[in-house]
Short mmCIF file of C-alpha atoms and ligand atoms in Angstrom, two decimals:
data_model
loop_
_atom_site.label_atom_id
_atom_site.label_comp_id
_atom_site.label_asym_id
_atom_site.label_seq_id
_atom_site.Cartn_x
_atom_site.Cartn_y
_atom_site.Cartn_z
CA UNK A 4 0.05 -0.22 0.19
CA UNK A 5 2.76 2.22 0.87
CA UNK A 6 4.36 1.71 -2.40
CA UNK A 7 0.99 2.77 -4.25
CA UNK A 8 1.08 5.96 -2.14
CA UNK A 9 4.58 6.60 -2.98
CA UNK A 10 3.72 5.94 -6.83
CA UNK A 11 1.04 8.27 -6.94
CA UNK A 12 2.83 11.25 -5.11
CA UNK A 13 5.56 10.58 -7.54
CA UNK A 14 3.18 10.75 -10.72
CA UNK A 15 1.68 13.97 -9.12
CA UNK A 16 4.95 15.62 -8.62
CA UNK A 17 5.93 14.49 -12.25
CA UNK A 18 2.88 16.31 -13.55
CA UNK A 19 3.32 19.36 -11.33
CA UNK A 20 6.83 20.04 -12.64
CA UNK A 21 6.71 19.52 -16.42
CA UNK A 22 10.24 20.83 -16.64
CA UNK A 23 11.71 18.07 -14.35
CA UNK A 24 13.99 15.62 -16.37
CA UNK A 25 12.30 12.28 -16.83
CA UNK A 26 14.45 9.28 -17.38
CA UNK A 27 13.49 7.66 -20.66
CA UNK A 28 11.20 4.75 -20.14
CA UNK A 29 12.60 1.42 -20.94
CA UNK A 30 11.37 -0.47 -24.12
CA UNK A 31 10.40 -4.00 -23.35
CA UNK A 32 8.67 -6.95 -25.15
CA UNK A 33 5.48 -7.07 -23.08
CA UNK A 34 3.92 -5.04 -20.26
CA UNK A 35 0.75 -6.38 -18.76
CA UNK A 36 -0.88 -3.75 -16.40
CA UNK A 37 -3.67 -2.42 -14.49
CA UNK A 38 -4.90 -5.55 -12.85
CA UNK A 39 -4.04 -7.08 -9.19
CA UNK A 40 -0.91 -8.25 -9.14
CA UNK A 41 -0.79 -11.45 -6.86
CA UNK A 42 3.12 -11.85 -6.60
CA UNK A 43 3.31 -15.16 -4.19
CA UNK A 44 6.79 -13.56 -2.97
CA UNK A 45 8.21 -13.91 0.57
CA UNK A 46 6.22 -10.69 1.43
CA UNK A 47 3.02 -12.08 -0.44
CA UNK A 48 2.80 -8.65 -1.88
CA UNK A 49 -0.40 -7.72 -3.84
CA UNK A 50 -0.38 -4.51 -5.88
CA UNK A 51 -3.79 -3.15 -7.18
CA UNK A 52 -3.58 -1.60 -9.56
CA UNK A 53 -0.29 -3.22 -10.56
CA UNK A 54 1.65 -4.14 -13.64
CA UNK A 55 4.53 -6.17 -14.88
CA UNK A 56 7.20 -5.57 -17.28
CA UNK A 57 8.52 -8.60 -19.55
CA UNK A 58 11.71 -8.65 -21.69
CA UNK A 59 12.74 -11.64 -23.50
CA UNK A 60 12.24 -14.66 -21.05
CA UNK A 61 12.28 -12.83 -17.89
CA UNK A 62 10.26 -10.49 -15.50
CA UNK A 63 12.16 -7.07 -15.47
CA UNK A 64 9.51 -5.26 -13.32
CA UNK A 65 6.80 -5.80 -10.95
CA UNK A 66 5.35 -2.64 -9.52
CA UNK A 67 2.27 -0.50 -9.26
CA UNK A 68 0.64 0.33 -12.46
CA UNK A 69 1.80 3.85 -12.28
CA UNK A 70 5.47 2.85 -11.68
CA UNK A 71 5.58 0.48 -14.34
CA UNK A 72 4.02 3.01 -16.95
CA UNK A 73 6.88 5.30 -15.92
CA UNK A 74 9.76 2.78 -15.94
CA UNK A 75 8.63 0.68 -19.17
CA UNK A 76 7.14 1.03 -22.58
CA UNK A 77 5.82 -2.38 -23.96
CA UNK A 78 6.20 -3.12 -27.64
CA UNK A 79 2.89 -5.13 -26.69
CA UNK A 80 0.49 -4.10 -23.70
CA UNK A 81 -2.22 -6.36 -22.33
CA UNK A 82 -4.70 -4.58 -20.21
CA UNK A 83 -5.80 -6.37 -17.02
CA UNK A 84 -8.47 -4.35 -15.81
CA UNK A 85 -10.89 -6.36 -13.48
CA UNK A 86 -8.34 -9.43 -13.44
CA UNK A 87 -5.70 -10.76 -11.34
CA UNK A 88 -1.88 -11.10 -12.62
CA UNK A 89 -0.47 -14.17 -10.94
CA UNK A 90 2.33 -16.76 -11.40
CA UNK A 91 1.62 -19.56 -13.77
CA UNK A 92 0.22 -22.58 -11.72
CA UNK A 93 2.53 -25.68 -11.20
CA UNK A 94 1.16 -29.03 -11.54
CA UNK A 95 3.47 -31.35 -9.90
CA UNK A 96 2.17 -34.70 -10.75
CA UNK A 97 0.24 -35.87 -13.89
CA UNK A 98 0.46 -38.51 -16.74
CA UNK A 99 -0.27 -35.98 -19.55
CA UNK A 100 -1.49 -38.32 -22.32
CA UNK A 101 -4.05 -40.09 -19.87
CA UNK A 102 -6.32 -37.30 -20.93
CA UNK A 103 -7.26 -39.83 -23.66
CA UNK A 104 -8.81 -42.08 -20.77
CA UNK A 105 -10.61 -39.51 -19.00
CA UNK A 106 -13.95 -40.65 -18.28
CA UNK A 107 -13.47 -44.20 -19.66
CA UNK A 108 -14.53 -45.87 -16.52
CA UNK A 109 -15.45 -44.46 -13.01
CA UNK A 110 -16.67 -45.37 -9.72
CA UNK A 111 -14.75 -48.75 -9.71
CA UNK A 112 -12.66 -50.46 -7.22
CA UNK A 113 -8.83 -49.57 -7.94
CA UNK A 114 -7.73 -52.87 -9.01
CA UNK A 115 -10.87 -53.48 -11.08
CA UNK A 116 -10.38 -50.04 -12.59
CA UNK A 117 -6.78 -50.63 -13.42
CA UNK A 118 -6.78 -54.41 -14.55
CA UNK A 119 -10.17 -54.11 -16.71
CA UNK A 120 -9.91 -50.60 -18.18
CA UNK A 121 -6.57 -48.72 -17.82
CA UNK A 122 -3.88 -51.52 -18.17
CA UNK A 123 -5.75 -52.94 -21.30
CA UNK A 124 -6.39 -49.65 -22.98
CA UNK A 125 -2.75 -48.72 -22.31
CA UNK A 126 -1.25 -52.00 -23.69
CA UNK A 127 -3.49 -51.88 -26.85
CA UNK A 128 -3.20 -48.12 -27.40
CA UNK A 129 -0.09 -46.51 -26.24
CA UNK A 130 2.21 -45.79 -29.30
CA UNK A 131 4.36 -42.71 -30.01
CA UNK A 132 1.52 -41.32 -32.14
CA UNK A 133 -1.03 -41.80 -29.26
CA UNK A 134 1.29 -40.27 -26.73
CA UNK A 135 1.82 -37.25 -29.04
CA UNK A 136 -1.99 -36.52 -29.66
CA UNK A 137 -2.79 -37.08 -26.05
CA UNK A 138 -0.14 -34.64 -24.89
CA UNK A 139 -1.22 -31.98 -27.25
CA UNK A 140 -4.82 -32.49 -25.92
CA UNK A 141 -3.38 -32.23 -22.20
CA UNK A 142 -1.19 -29.23 -23.09
CA UNK A 143 -4.18 -27.28 -24.54
CA UNK A 144 -6.17 -28.11 -21.52
CA UNK A 145 -3.38 -26.58 -19.37
CA UNK A 146 -2.76 -23.62 -21.25
CA UNK A 147 -6.57 -22.87 -21.20
CA UNK A 148 -6.54 -23.59 -17.47
CA UNK A 149 -3.62 -21.52 -16.36
CA UNK A 150 -0.81 -24.03 -15.77
CA UNK A 151 2.55 -23.11 -16.92
CA UNK A 152 4.54 -25.93 -15.53
CA UNK A 153 3.71 -29.59 -15.13
CA UNK A 154 5.69 -32.69 -14.03
CA UNK A 155 4.78 -35.93 -15.68
CA UNK A 156 5.63 -39.54 -15.72
CA UNK A 157 4.75 -41.82 -18.67
CA UNK A 158 5.86 -43.88 -21.45
CA UNK A 159 7.63 -42.30 -24.58
CA UNK A 160 8.56 -39.30 -22.47
CA UNK A 161 10.62 -37.82 -25.14
CA UNK A 162 7.44 -37.57 -27.52
CA UNK A 163 5.67 -35.66 -24.48
CA UNK A 164 8.82 -33.46 -24.12
CA UNK A 165 8.71 -32.38 -27.88
CA UNK A 166 5.15 -31.80 -27.99
CA UNK A 167 5.48 -29.79 -24.77
CA UNK A 168 8.03 -27.55 -26.02
CA UNK A 169 6.02 -26.87 -29.12
CA UNK A 170 3.11 -26.07 -27.32
CA UNK A 171 5.35 -23.65 -25.34
CA UNK A 172 4.81 -25.23 -21.71
CA UNK A 173 7.58 -25.82 -19.22
CA UNK A 174 7.74 -29.38 -17.90
CA UNK A 175 9.82 -31.67 -15.65
CA UNK A 176 9.43 -34.81 -17.55
CA UNK A 177 10.05 -38.25 -16.28
CA UNK A 178 10.54 -41.37 -18.33
CA UNK A 179 8.56 -44.18 -16.48
CA UNK A 180 10.70 -47.20 -15.47
CA UNK A 181 8.70 -50.20 -14.57
CA UNK A 182 9.44 -53.93 -13.99
CA UNK A 183 6.99 -55.55 -16.19
CA UNK A 184 6.99 -55.17 -20.01
CA UNK A 185 5.78 -51.54 -20.85
CA UNK A 186 4.55 -50.05 -24.10
CA UNK A 187 8.10 -48.48 -24.76
CA UNK A 188 10.31 -50.81 -22.77
CA UNK A 189 10.59 -54.62 -22.96
CA UNK A 190 12.66 -54.86 -19.61
CA UNK A 191 13.71 -52.04 -16.95
CA UNK A 192 16.98 -51.97 -18.47
CA UNK A 193 15.22 -50.69 -21.86
CA UNK A 194 13.40 -48.13 -19.83
CA UNK A 195 16.65 -47.13 -18.19
CA UNK A 196 18.30 -46.53 -21.47
CA UNK A 197 15.22 -44.64 -22.63
CA UNK A 198 15.69 -42.33 -19.62
CA UNK A 199 19.22 -41.70 -20.41
CA UNK A 200 18.52 -40.73 -23.88
CA UNK A 201 16.03 -38.55 -22.76
CA UNK A 202 18.16 -36.64 -20.34
CA UNK A 203 20.85 -36.32 -23.20
CA UNK A 204 18.24 -34.80 -25.65
CA UNK A 205 16.73 -32.21 -23.29
CA UNK A 206 19.34 -31.37 -20.78
CA UNK A 207 20.09 -28.09 -22.06
CA UNK A 208 16.35 -27.13 -23.18
CA UNK A 209 15.15 -23.96 -21.89
CA UNK A 210 11.64 -25.31 -21.26
CA UNK A 211 12.21 -29.06 -20.52
CA UNK A 212 13.94 -30.50 -17.45
CA UNK A 213 14.16 -34.26 -18.20
CA UNK A 214 13.79 -36.59 -15.09
CA UNK A 215 13.94 -40.15 -14.21
CA UNK A 216 10.55 -41.69 -13.16
CA UNK A 217 10.87 -45.11 -11.37
CA UNK A 218 6.95 -45.97 -11.15
CA UNK A 219 6.63 -47.04 -7.57
CA UNK A 220 8.15 -49.34 -4.88
CA UNK A 221 5.65 -52.10 -5.52
CA UNK A 222 6.23 -52.23 -9.40
CA UNK A 223 9.90 -52.37 -9.00
CA UNK A 224 12.38 -54.44 -7.18
CA UNK A 225 15.14 -52.89 -5.28
CA UNK A 226 18.10 -52.98 -7.62
CA UNK A 227 15.96 -51.28 -10.34
CA UNK A 228 14.82 -48.65 -8.05
CA UNK A 229 18.37 -48.00 -7.09
CA UNK A 230 19.52 -48.01 -10.60
CA UNK A 231 17.00 -45.48 -11.64
CA UNK A 232 17.94 -43.38 -8.69
CA UNK A 233 21.57 -43.58 -9.35
CA UNK A 234 20.87 -42.51 -13.10
CA UNK A 235 19.17 -39.58 -12.05
CA UNK A 236 21.93 -38.44 -9.55
CA UNK A 237 24.67 -39.14 -11.97
CA UNK A 238 22.92 -36.65 -14.47
CA UNK A 239 21.93 -34.27 -11.72
CA UNK A 240 18.14 -34.41 -12.61
CA UNK A 241 15.12 -34.87 -10.73
CA UNK A 242 13.55 -38.41 -9.47
CA UNK A 243 9.78 -38.64 -9.72
CA UNK A 244 8.01 -41.84 -8.05
CA UNK A 245 4.76 -42.70 -6.55
CA UNK A 246 5.05 -43.05 -2.76
CA UNK A 247 2.77 -44.65 -0.33
CA UNK A 248 -0.55 -43.90 -2.42
CA UNK A 249 -2.81 -46.68 -1.31
CA UNK A 250 -3.09 -49.26 1.57
CA UNK A 251 -2.20 -52.23 -0.69
CA UNK A 252 1.19 -50.44 -1.41
CA UNK A 253 1.87 -50.36 2.43
CA UNK A 254 0.99 -54.03 2.45
CA UNK A 255 3.66 -54.75 -0.26
CA UNK A 256 6.03 -53.10 1.72
CA UNK A 257 5.07 -55.29 4.66
CA UNK A 258 5.53 -58.19 2.62
CA UNK A 259 9.00 -57.08 1.60
CA UNK A 260 10.11 -57.49 5.27
CA UNK A 261 9.94 -53.85 6.09
CA UNK A 262 7.12 -51.85 7.66
CA UNK A 263 6.45 -49.25 5.05
CA UNK A 264 7.02 -47.87 1.65
CA UNK A 265 8.90 -45.13 3.28
CA UNK A 266 10.92 -47.45 5.44
CA UNK A 267 11.65 -49.80 2.48
CA UNK A 268 13.10 -47.01 0.15
CA UNK A 269 14.90 -45.11 2.99
CA UNK A 270 16.51 -48.78 3.96
CA UNK A 271 17.68 -48.99 0.04
CA UNK A 272 19.24 -45.54 0.31
CA UNK A 273 16.76 -44.23 -2.33
CA UNK A 274 15.76 -40.96 -0.53
CA UNK A 275 17.59 -37.70 -1.13
CA UNK A 276 17.49 -34.17 -2.48
CA UNK A 277 15.63 -34.07 -6.10
CA UNK A 278 13.26 -36.83 -5.10
CA UNK A 279 9.65 -35.74 -5.53
CA UNK A 280 7.14 -38.41 -4.15
CA UNK A 281 3.70 -38.29 -5.46
CA UNK A 282 0.77 -38.81 -3.01
CA UNK A 283 2.40 -39.88 0.39
CA UNK A 284 -1.06 -40.90 1.79
CA UNK A 285 0.11 -43.71 3.83
CA UNK A 286 2.68 -42.04 5.72
CA UNK A 287 3.29 -41.63 9.58
CA UNK A 288 4.43 -38.84 11.57
CA UNK A 289 8.00 -40.22 12.05
CA UNK A 290 8.23 -40.92 8.32
CA UNK A 291 7.24 -37.30 7.70
CA UNK A 292 10.46 -36.63 9.57
CA UNK A 293 12.36 -38.92 7.57
CA UNK A 294 11.31 -37.34 4.31
CA UNK A 295 11.94 -33.94 5.64
CA UNK A 296 15.46 -35.17 6.80
CA UNK A 297 16.45 -36.52 3.08
CA UNK A 298 14.86 -33.49 1.71
CA UNK A 299 12.02 -35.20 -0.21
CA UNK A 300 9.61 -33.12 -1.61
CA UNK A 301 5.85 -34.29 -1.91
CA UNK A 302 3.10 -33.72 -4.41
CA UNK A 303 -0.57 -33.76 -2.96
CA UNK A 304 -3.19 -35.09 -5.29
CA UNK A 305 -6.40 -34.45 -3.32
CA UNK A 306 -8.91 -35.22 -6.26
CA UNK A 307 -7.42 -38.40 -7.67
CA UNK A 308 -7.03 -39.63 -3.85
CA UNK A 309 -10.55 -38.91 -3.27
CA UNK A 310 -11.85 -40.29 -6.49
CA UNK A 311 -10.03 -43.57 -5.96
CA UNK A 312 -10.76 -43.50 -2.24
CA UNK A 313 -6.83 -43.97 -1.67
CA UNK A 314 -6.91 -41.91 1.75
CA UNK A 315 -6.13 -38.45 2.97
CA UNK A 316 -2.41 -37.41 2.93
CA UNK A 317 -1.25 -35.93 6.05
CA UNK A 318 -0.62 -32.39 4.28
CA UNK A 319 -0.86 -30.34 7.59
CA UNK A 320 1.78 -32.68 9.13
CA UNK A 321 4.16 -32.00 5.97
CA UNK A 322 3.83 -28.37 6.02
CA UNK A 323 4.18 -28.16 9.69
CA UNK A 324 7.59 -30.22 9.38
CA UNK A 325 8.69 -28.02 6.50
CA UNK A 326 8.42 -30.73 3.63
CA UNK A 327 8.06 -28.97 0.23
CA UNK A 328 4.57 -29.79 -0.90
CA UNK A 329 3.36 -29.06 -4.28
CA UNK A 330 -0.17 -29.76 -5.86
CA UNK A 331 -1.02 -32.01 -8.54
CA UNK A 332 -4.00 -33.31 -10.45
CA UNK A 333 -2.75 -36.90 -11.17
CA UNK A 334 -3.58 -38.31 -14.67
CA UNK A 335 -7.07 -37.14 -16.04
CA UNK A 336 -8.36 -41.04 -15.83
CA UNK A 337 -8.62 -40.44 -11.95
CA UNK A 338 -9.31 -36.99 -11.57
CA UNK A 339 -10.97 -36.37 -14.46
CA UNK A 340 -9.28 -32.88 -15.56
CA UNK A 341 -6.26 -30.95 -15.20
CA UNK A 342 -7.73 -27.89 -13.63
CA UNK A 343 -5.33 -26.67 -10.86
CA UNK A 344 -8.07 -24.21 -9.32
CA UNK A 345 -10.21 -27.19 -8.78
CA UNK A 346 -7.01 -28.96 -7.17
CA UNK A 347 -6.43 -25.95 -4.84
CA UNK A 348 -10.22 -25.75 -3.63
CA UNK A 349 -10.24 -29.55 -3.03
CA UNK A 350 -7.08 -29.53 -1.23
CA UNK A 351 -8.36 -26.71 1.23
CA UNK A 352 -11.81 -28.37 1.72
CA UNK A 353 -10.28 -31.98 2.23
CA UNK A 354 -8.00 -30.99 5.05
CA UNK A 355 -10.58 -28.64 6.81
CA UNK A 356 -12.97 -31.81 6.89
CA UNK A 357 -10.24 -34.32 7.57
CA UNK A 358 -8.82 -32.21 10.87
CA UNK A 359 -12.14 -30.72 11.79
CA UNK A 360 -10.60 -27.50 11.68
CA UNK A 361 -11.58 -24.58 9.06
CA UNK A 362 -8.31 -23.04 9.80
CA UNK A 363 -6.23 -25.86 8.27
CA UNK A 364 -4.79 -25.26 4.81
CA UNK A 365 -6.27 -21.94 3.97
CA UNK A 366 -6.30 -20.02 0.73
CA UNK A 367 -3.09 -18.69 1.08
CA UNK A 368 -1.32 -21.99 1.87
CA UNK A 369 -2.83 -23.77 -1.09
CA UNK A 370 -2.09 -21.02 -3.56
CA UNK A 371 1.61 -21.23 -2.14
CA UNK A 372 1.43 -25.00 -2.82
CA UNK A 373 0.10 -24.37 -6.49
CA UNK A 374 2.92 -21.89 -7.04
CA UNK A 375 6.11 -21.26 -5.21
CA UNK A 376 5.96 -24.26 -3.14
CA UNK A 377 5.29 -26.23 -6.27
CA UNK A 378 8.39 -24.80 -7.75
CA UNK A 379 10.40 -25.60 -4.65
CA UNK A 380 9.14 -29.32 -4.73
CA UNK A 381 10.62 -29.36 -8.39
CA UNK A 382 13.80 -27.56 -7.44
CA UNK A 383 12.89 -24.61 -9.64
CA UNK A 384 12.27 -21.91 -6.95
CA UNK A 385 14.77 -19.65 -8.08
CA UNK A 386 13.57 -19.46 -11.74
CA UNK A 387 9.63 -19.68 -11.34
CA UNK A 388 6.83 -19.74 -8.64
CA UNK A 389 6.53 -16.07 -8.04
CA UNK A 390 6.28 -12.75 -9.82
CA UNK A 391 9.68 -11.17 -9.11
CA UNK A 392 12.29 -9.18 -11.26
CA UNK A 393 15.08 -11.76 -12.41
CA UNK A 394 12.45 -14.74 -12.51
CA UNK A 395 11.31 -16.30 -15.81
CA UNK A 396 8.29 -14.93 -16.84
CA UNK A 397 5.59 -17.80 -16.32
CA UNK A 398 2.11 -16.02 -15.52
CA UNK A 399 -1.43 -15.91 -16.07
CA UNK A 400 -4.00 -13.22 -16.30
CA UNK A 401 -7.20 -14.50 -14.60
CA UNK A 402 -10.70 -12.66 -15.00
CA UNK A 403 -12.29 -11.75 -11.73
CA UNK A 404 -15.55 -10.03 -12.70
CA UNK A 405 -18.10 -12.69 -13.26
CA UNK A 406 -21.26 -12.45 -11.12
CA UNK A 407 -19.77 -15.56 -9.36
CA UNK A 408 -16.66 -13.47 -8.59
CA UNK A 409 -18.49 -10.32 -7.52
CA UNK A 410 -17.82 -8.50 -5.08
CA UNK A 411 -14.04 -9.12 -4.42
CA UNK A 412 -12.60 -8.28 -1.12
CA UNK A 413 -9.46 -10.84 -1.19
CA UNK A 414 -8.12 -11.61 -4.62
CA UNK A 415 -6.42 -14.73 -2.93
CA UNK A 416 -9.79 -15.81 -1.29
CA UNK A 417 -11.62 -15.73 -4.72
CA UNK A 418 -8.46 -17.31 -6.59
CA UNK A 419 -9.21 -20.65 -4.60
CA UNK A 420 -12.86 -20.64 -3.63
CA UNK A 421 -14.61 -19.23 -6.48
CA UNK A 422 -12.47 -19.31 -9.50
CA UNK A 423 -12.07 -22.17 -12.05
CA UNK A 424 -9.44 -22.66 -14.99
CA UNK A 425 -11.99 -21.36 -17.39
CA UNK A 426 -11.50 -17.91 -16.06
CA UNK A 427 -7.96 -17.87 -17.21
CA UNK A 428 -7.75 -15.26 -20.00
CA UNK A 429 -4.00 -15.10 -20.80
CA UNK A 430 -1.20 -17.64 -20.52
CA UNK A 431 2.40 -16.66 -20.57
CA UNK A 432 5.42 -18.81 -20.34
CA UNK A 433 9.06 -17.99 -20.72
CA UNK A 434 7.96 -14.57 -21.89
CA UNK A 435 5.89 -15.82 -24.67
CA UNK A 436 2.10 -15.53 -24.78
CA UNK A 437 0.77 -19.07 -25.12
CA UNK A 438 -2.91 -17.72 -24.95
CA UNK A 439 -4.35 -14.29 -25.40
CA UNK A 440 -8.06 -13.48 -24.49
CA UNK A 441 -8.79 -17.49 -24.38
CA UNK A 442 -7.31 -17.80 -27.83
CA UNK A 443 -4.43 -20.56 -27.73
CA UNK A 444 -1.79 -19.11 -30.13
CA UNK A 445 0.76 -22.16 -30.21
CA UNK A 446 -1.62 -25.05 -30.66
CA UNK A 447 -4.31 -25.68 -33.38
CA UNK A 448 -7.32 -26.26 -30.94
CA UNK A 449 -9.83 -27.70 -33.40
CA UNK A 450 -7.41 -30.02 -34.97
CA UNK A 451 -6.46 -31.21 -31.74
CA UNK A 452 -10.15 -31.81 -30.44
CA UNK A 453 -10.86 -33.85 -33.59
CA UNK A 454 -7.74 -35.93 -33.39
CA UNK A 455 -8.66 -36.87 -29.81
CA UNK A 456 -12.34 -37.75 -30.59
CA UNK A 457 -11.13 -39.95 -33.40
CA UNK A 458 -8.73 -41.68 -31.29
CA UNK A 459 -11.09 -42.24 -28.61
CA UNK A 460 -12.73 -44.68 -30.97
CA UNK A 461 -9.51 -47.03 -30.74
CA UNK A 462 -9.72 -46.75 -26.81
CA UNK A 463 -13.07 -47.84 -26.85
CA UNK A 464 -12.19 -50.66 -28.90
CA UNK A 465 -9.39 -51.74 -26.85
CA UNK A 466 -11.53 -51.95 -23.78
CA UNK A 467 -14.28 -54.00 -25.36
CA UNK A 468 -11.87 -56.58 -26.39
CA UNK A 469 -11.51 -57.41 -22.73
ZN1 ZN B 24 -0.04 -40.84 -10.84
#
């Protein structure tokens, strides 16, 4: 607020003394201004009206609208009246091409759902072409709903990386390693070789962070888990894994002579910085301390956990212990969409109910999980996750003027409790506008939707054969 007053005073002084020397405004590529800027920086600054200046891939100014107008002249300007300007959302766990299986089968027990529908569909339909088409559809949905970075675990991950780069999104993309024959690897060794090729192809890419994704402790033996981890460590890339998602997984750990998935992986020496564990549902308080001690980050996926009745992750416990917790949607087969606004609202409601405390996991906390804490979970907090000069320009403009959002007392409350992905107007990644006023510029929306509908016939057939 003080900054606003100072800027207004400065502007008035400038008008009052026209002879005073004005420093020339710096020309930059893009100015987005006159919106409410929710920075998500350490001071949780909100600037209203505020603006942001972008040059090349970087944010070069975040200030009041007046101060931005004085300092910068955009070759392009986006007016954001009645909107919020905020960091792009970070989805820390998904399987992008699985959008092709959304709504294929719902309301089933996990094993029946997997064995009768998802595994047969994957075995018969997952090809490089299918993965590319699915990724295009997922990228379209993410751009339209304000996700600018996502973490992925799937097959043919190099195809996912290529499509992600074309769409202009940022991705932490992990090649899946799994013990049984997969669509892209007959053996775990093949999977590891694919992961290494992915790392080599994308290690210097400005948008893609390649990663290794050992599927889970219950689908991999100890030596393969450790080979995956060693590969990631050798190349300094993240390790993505499902951890303690279901009670069944806890049972598998017990059968291997250990008490839990966390204890089992710790015993192997698997944990360490750079490991991002998805779900972390069946984790006890002492195990939270173990994860924290090894700098393991967690991706919380409330909608998937609720839909598959997997359980409730101890998120207040993680946050209390200082574990980096990001938010994720999981694949669209178990969500059934990639809308991070919904994930935020669901996360907040779930933990209020679970703890019987409406103060648990409030709007500010989940907003951090979907932005700066998600960035921390991915090891990218110095580059993305908040609007600050020097960071990469990954941001969204969210309309706040519908009946559903009126009146607005607190933008952070509205972003979590009344906003959905469809309210996102403009999406910018790495300084490039991917969507302007709901028009996606990097992808051919109609062609992608047509292709997905055509491919869905193949999926139907694959499941019917069962
Ligand atoms: Zn998953």
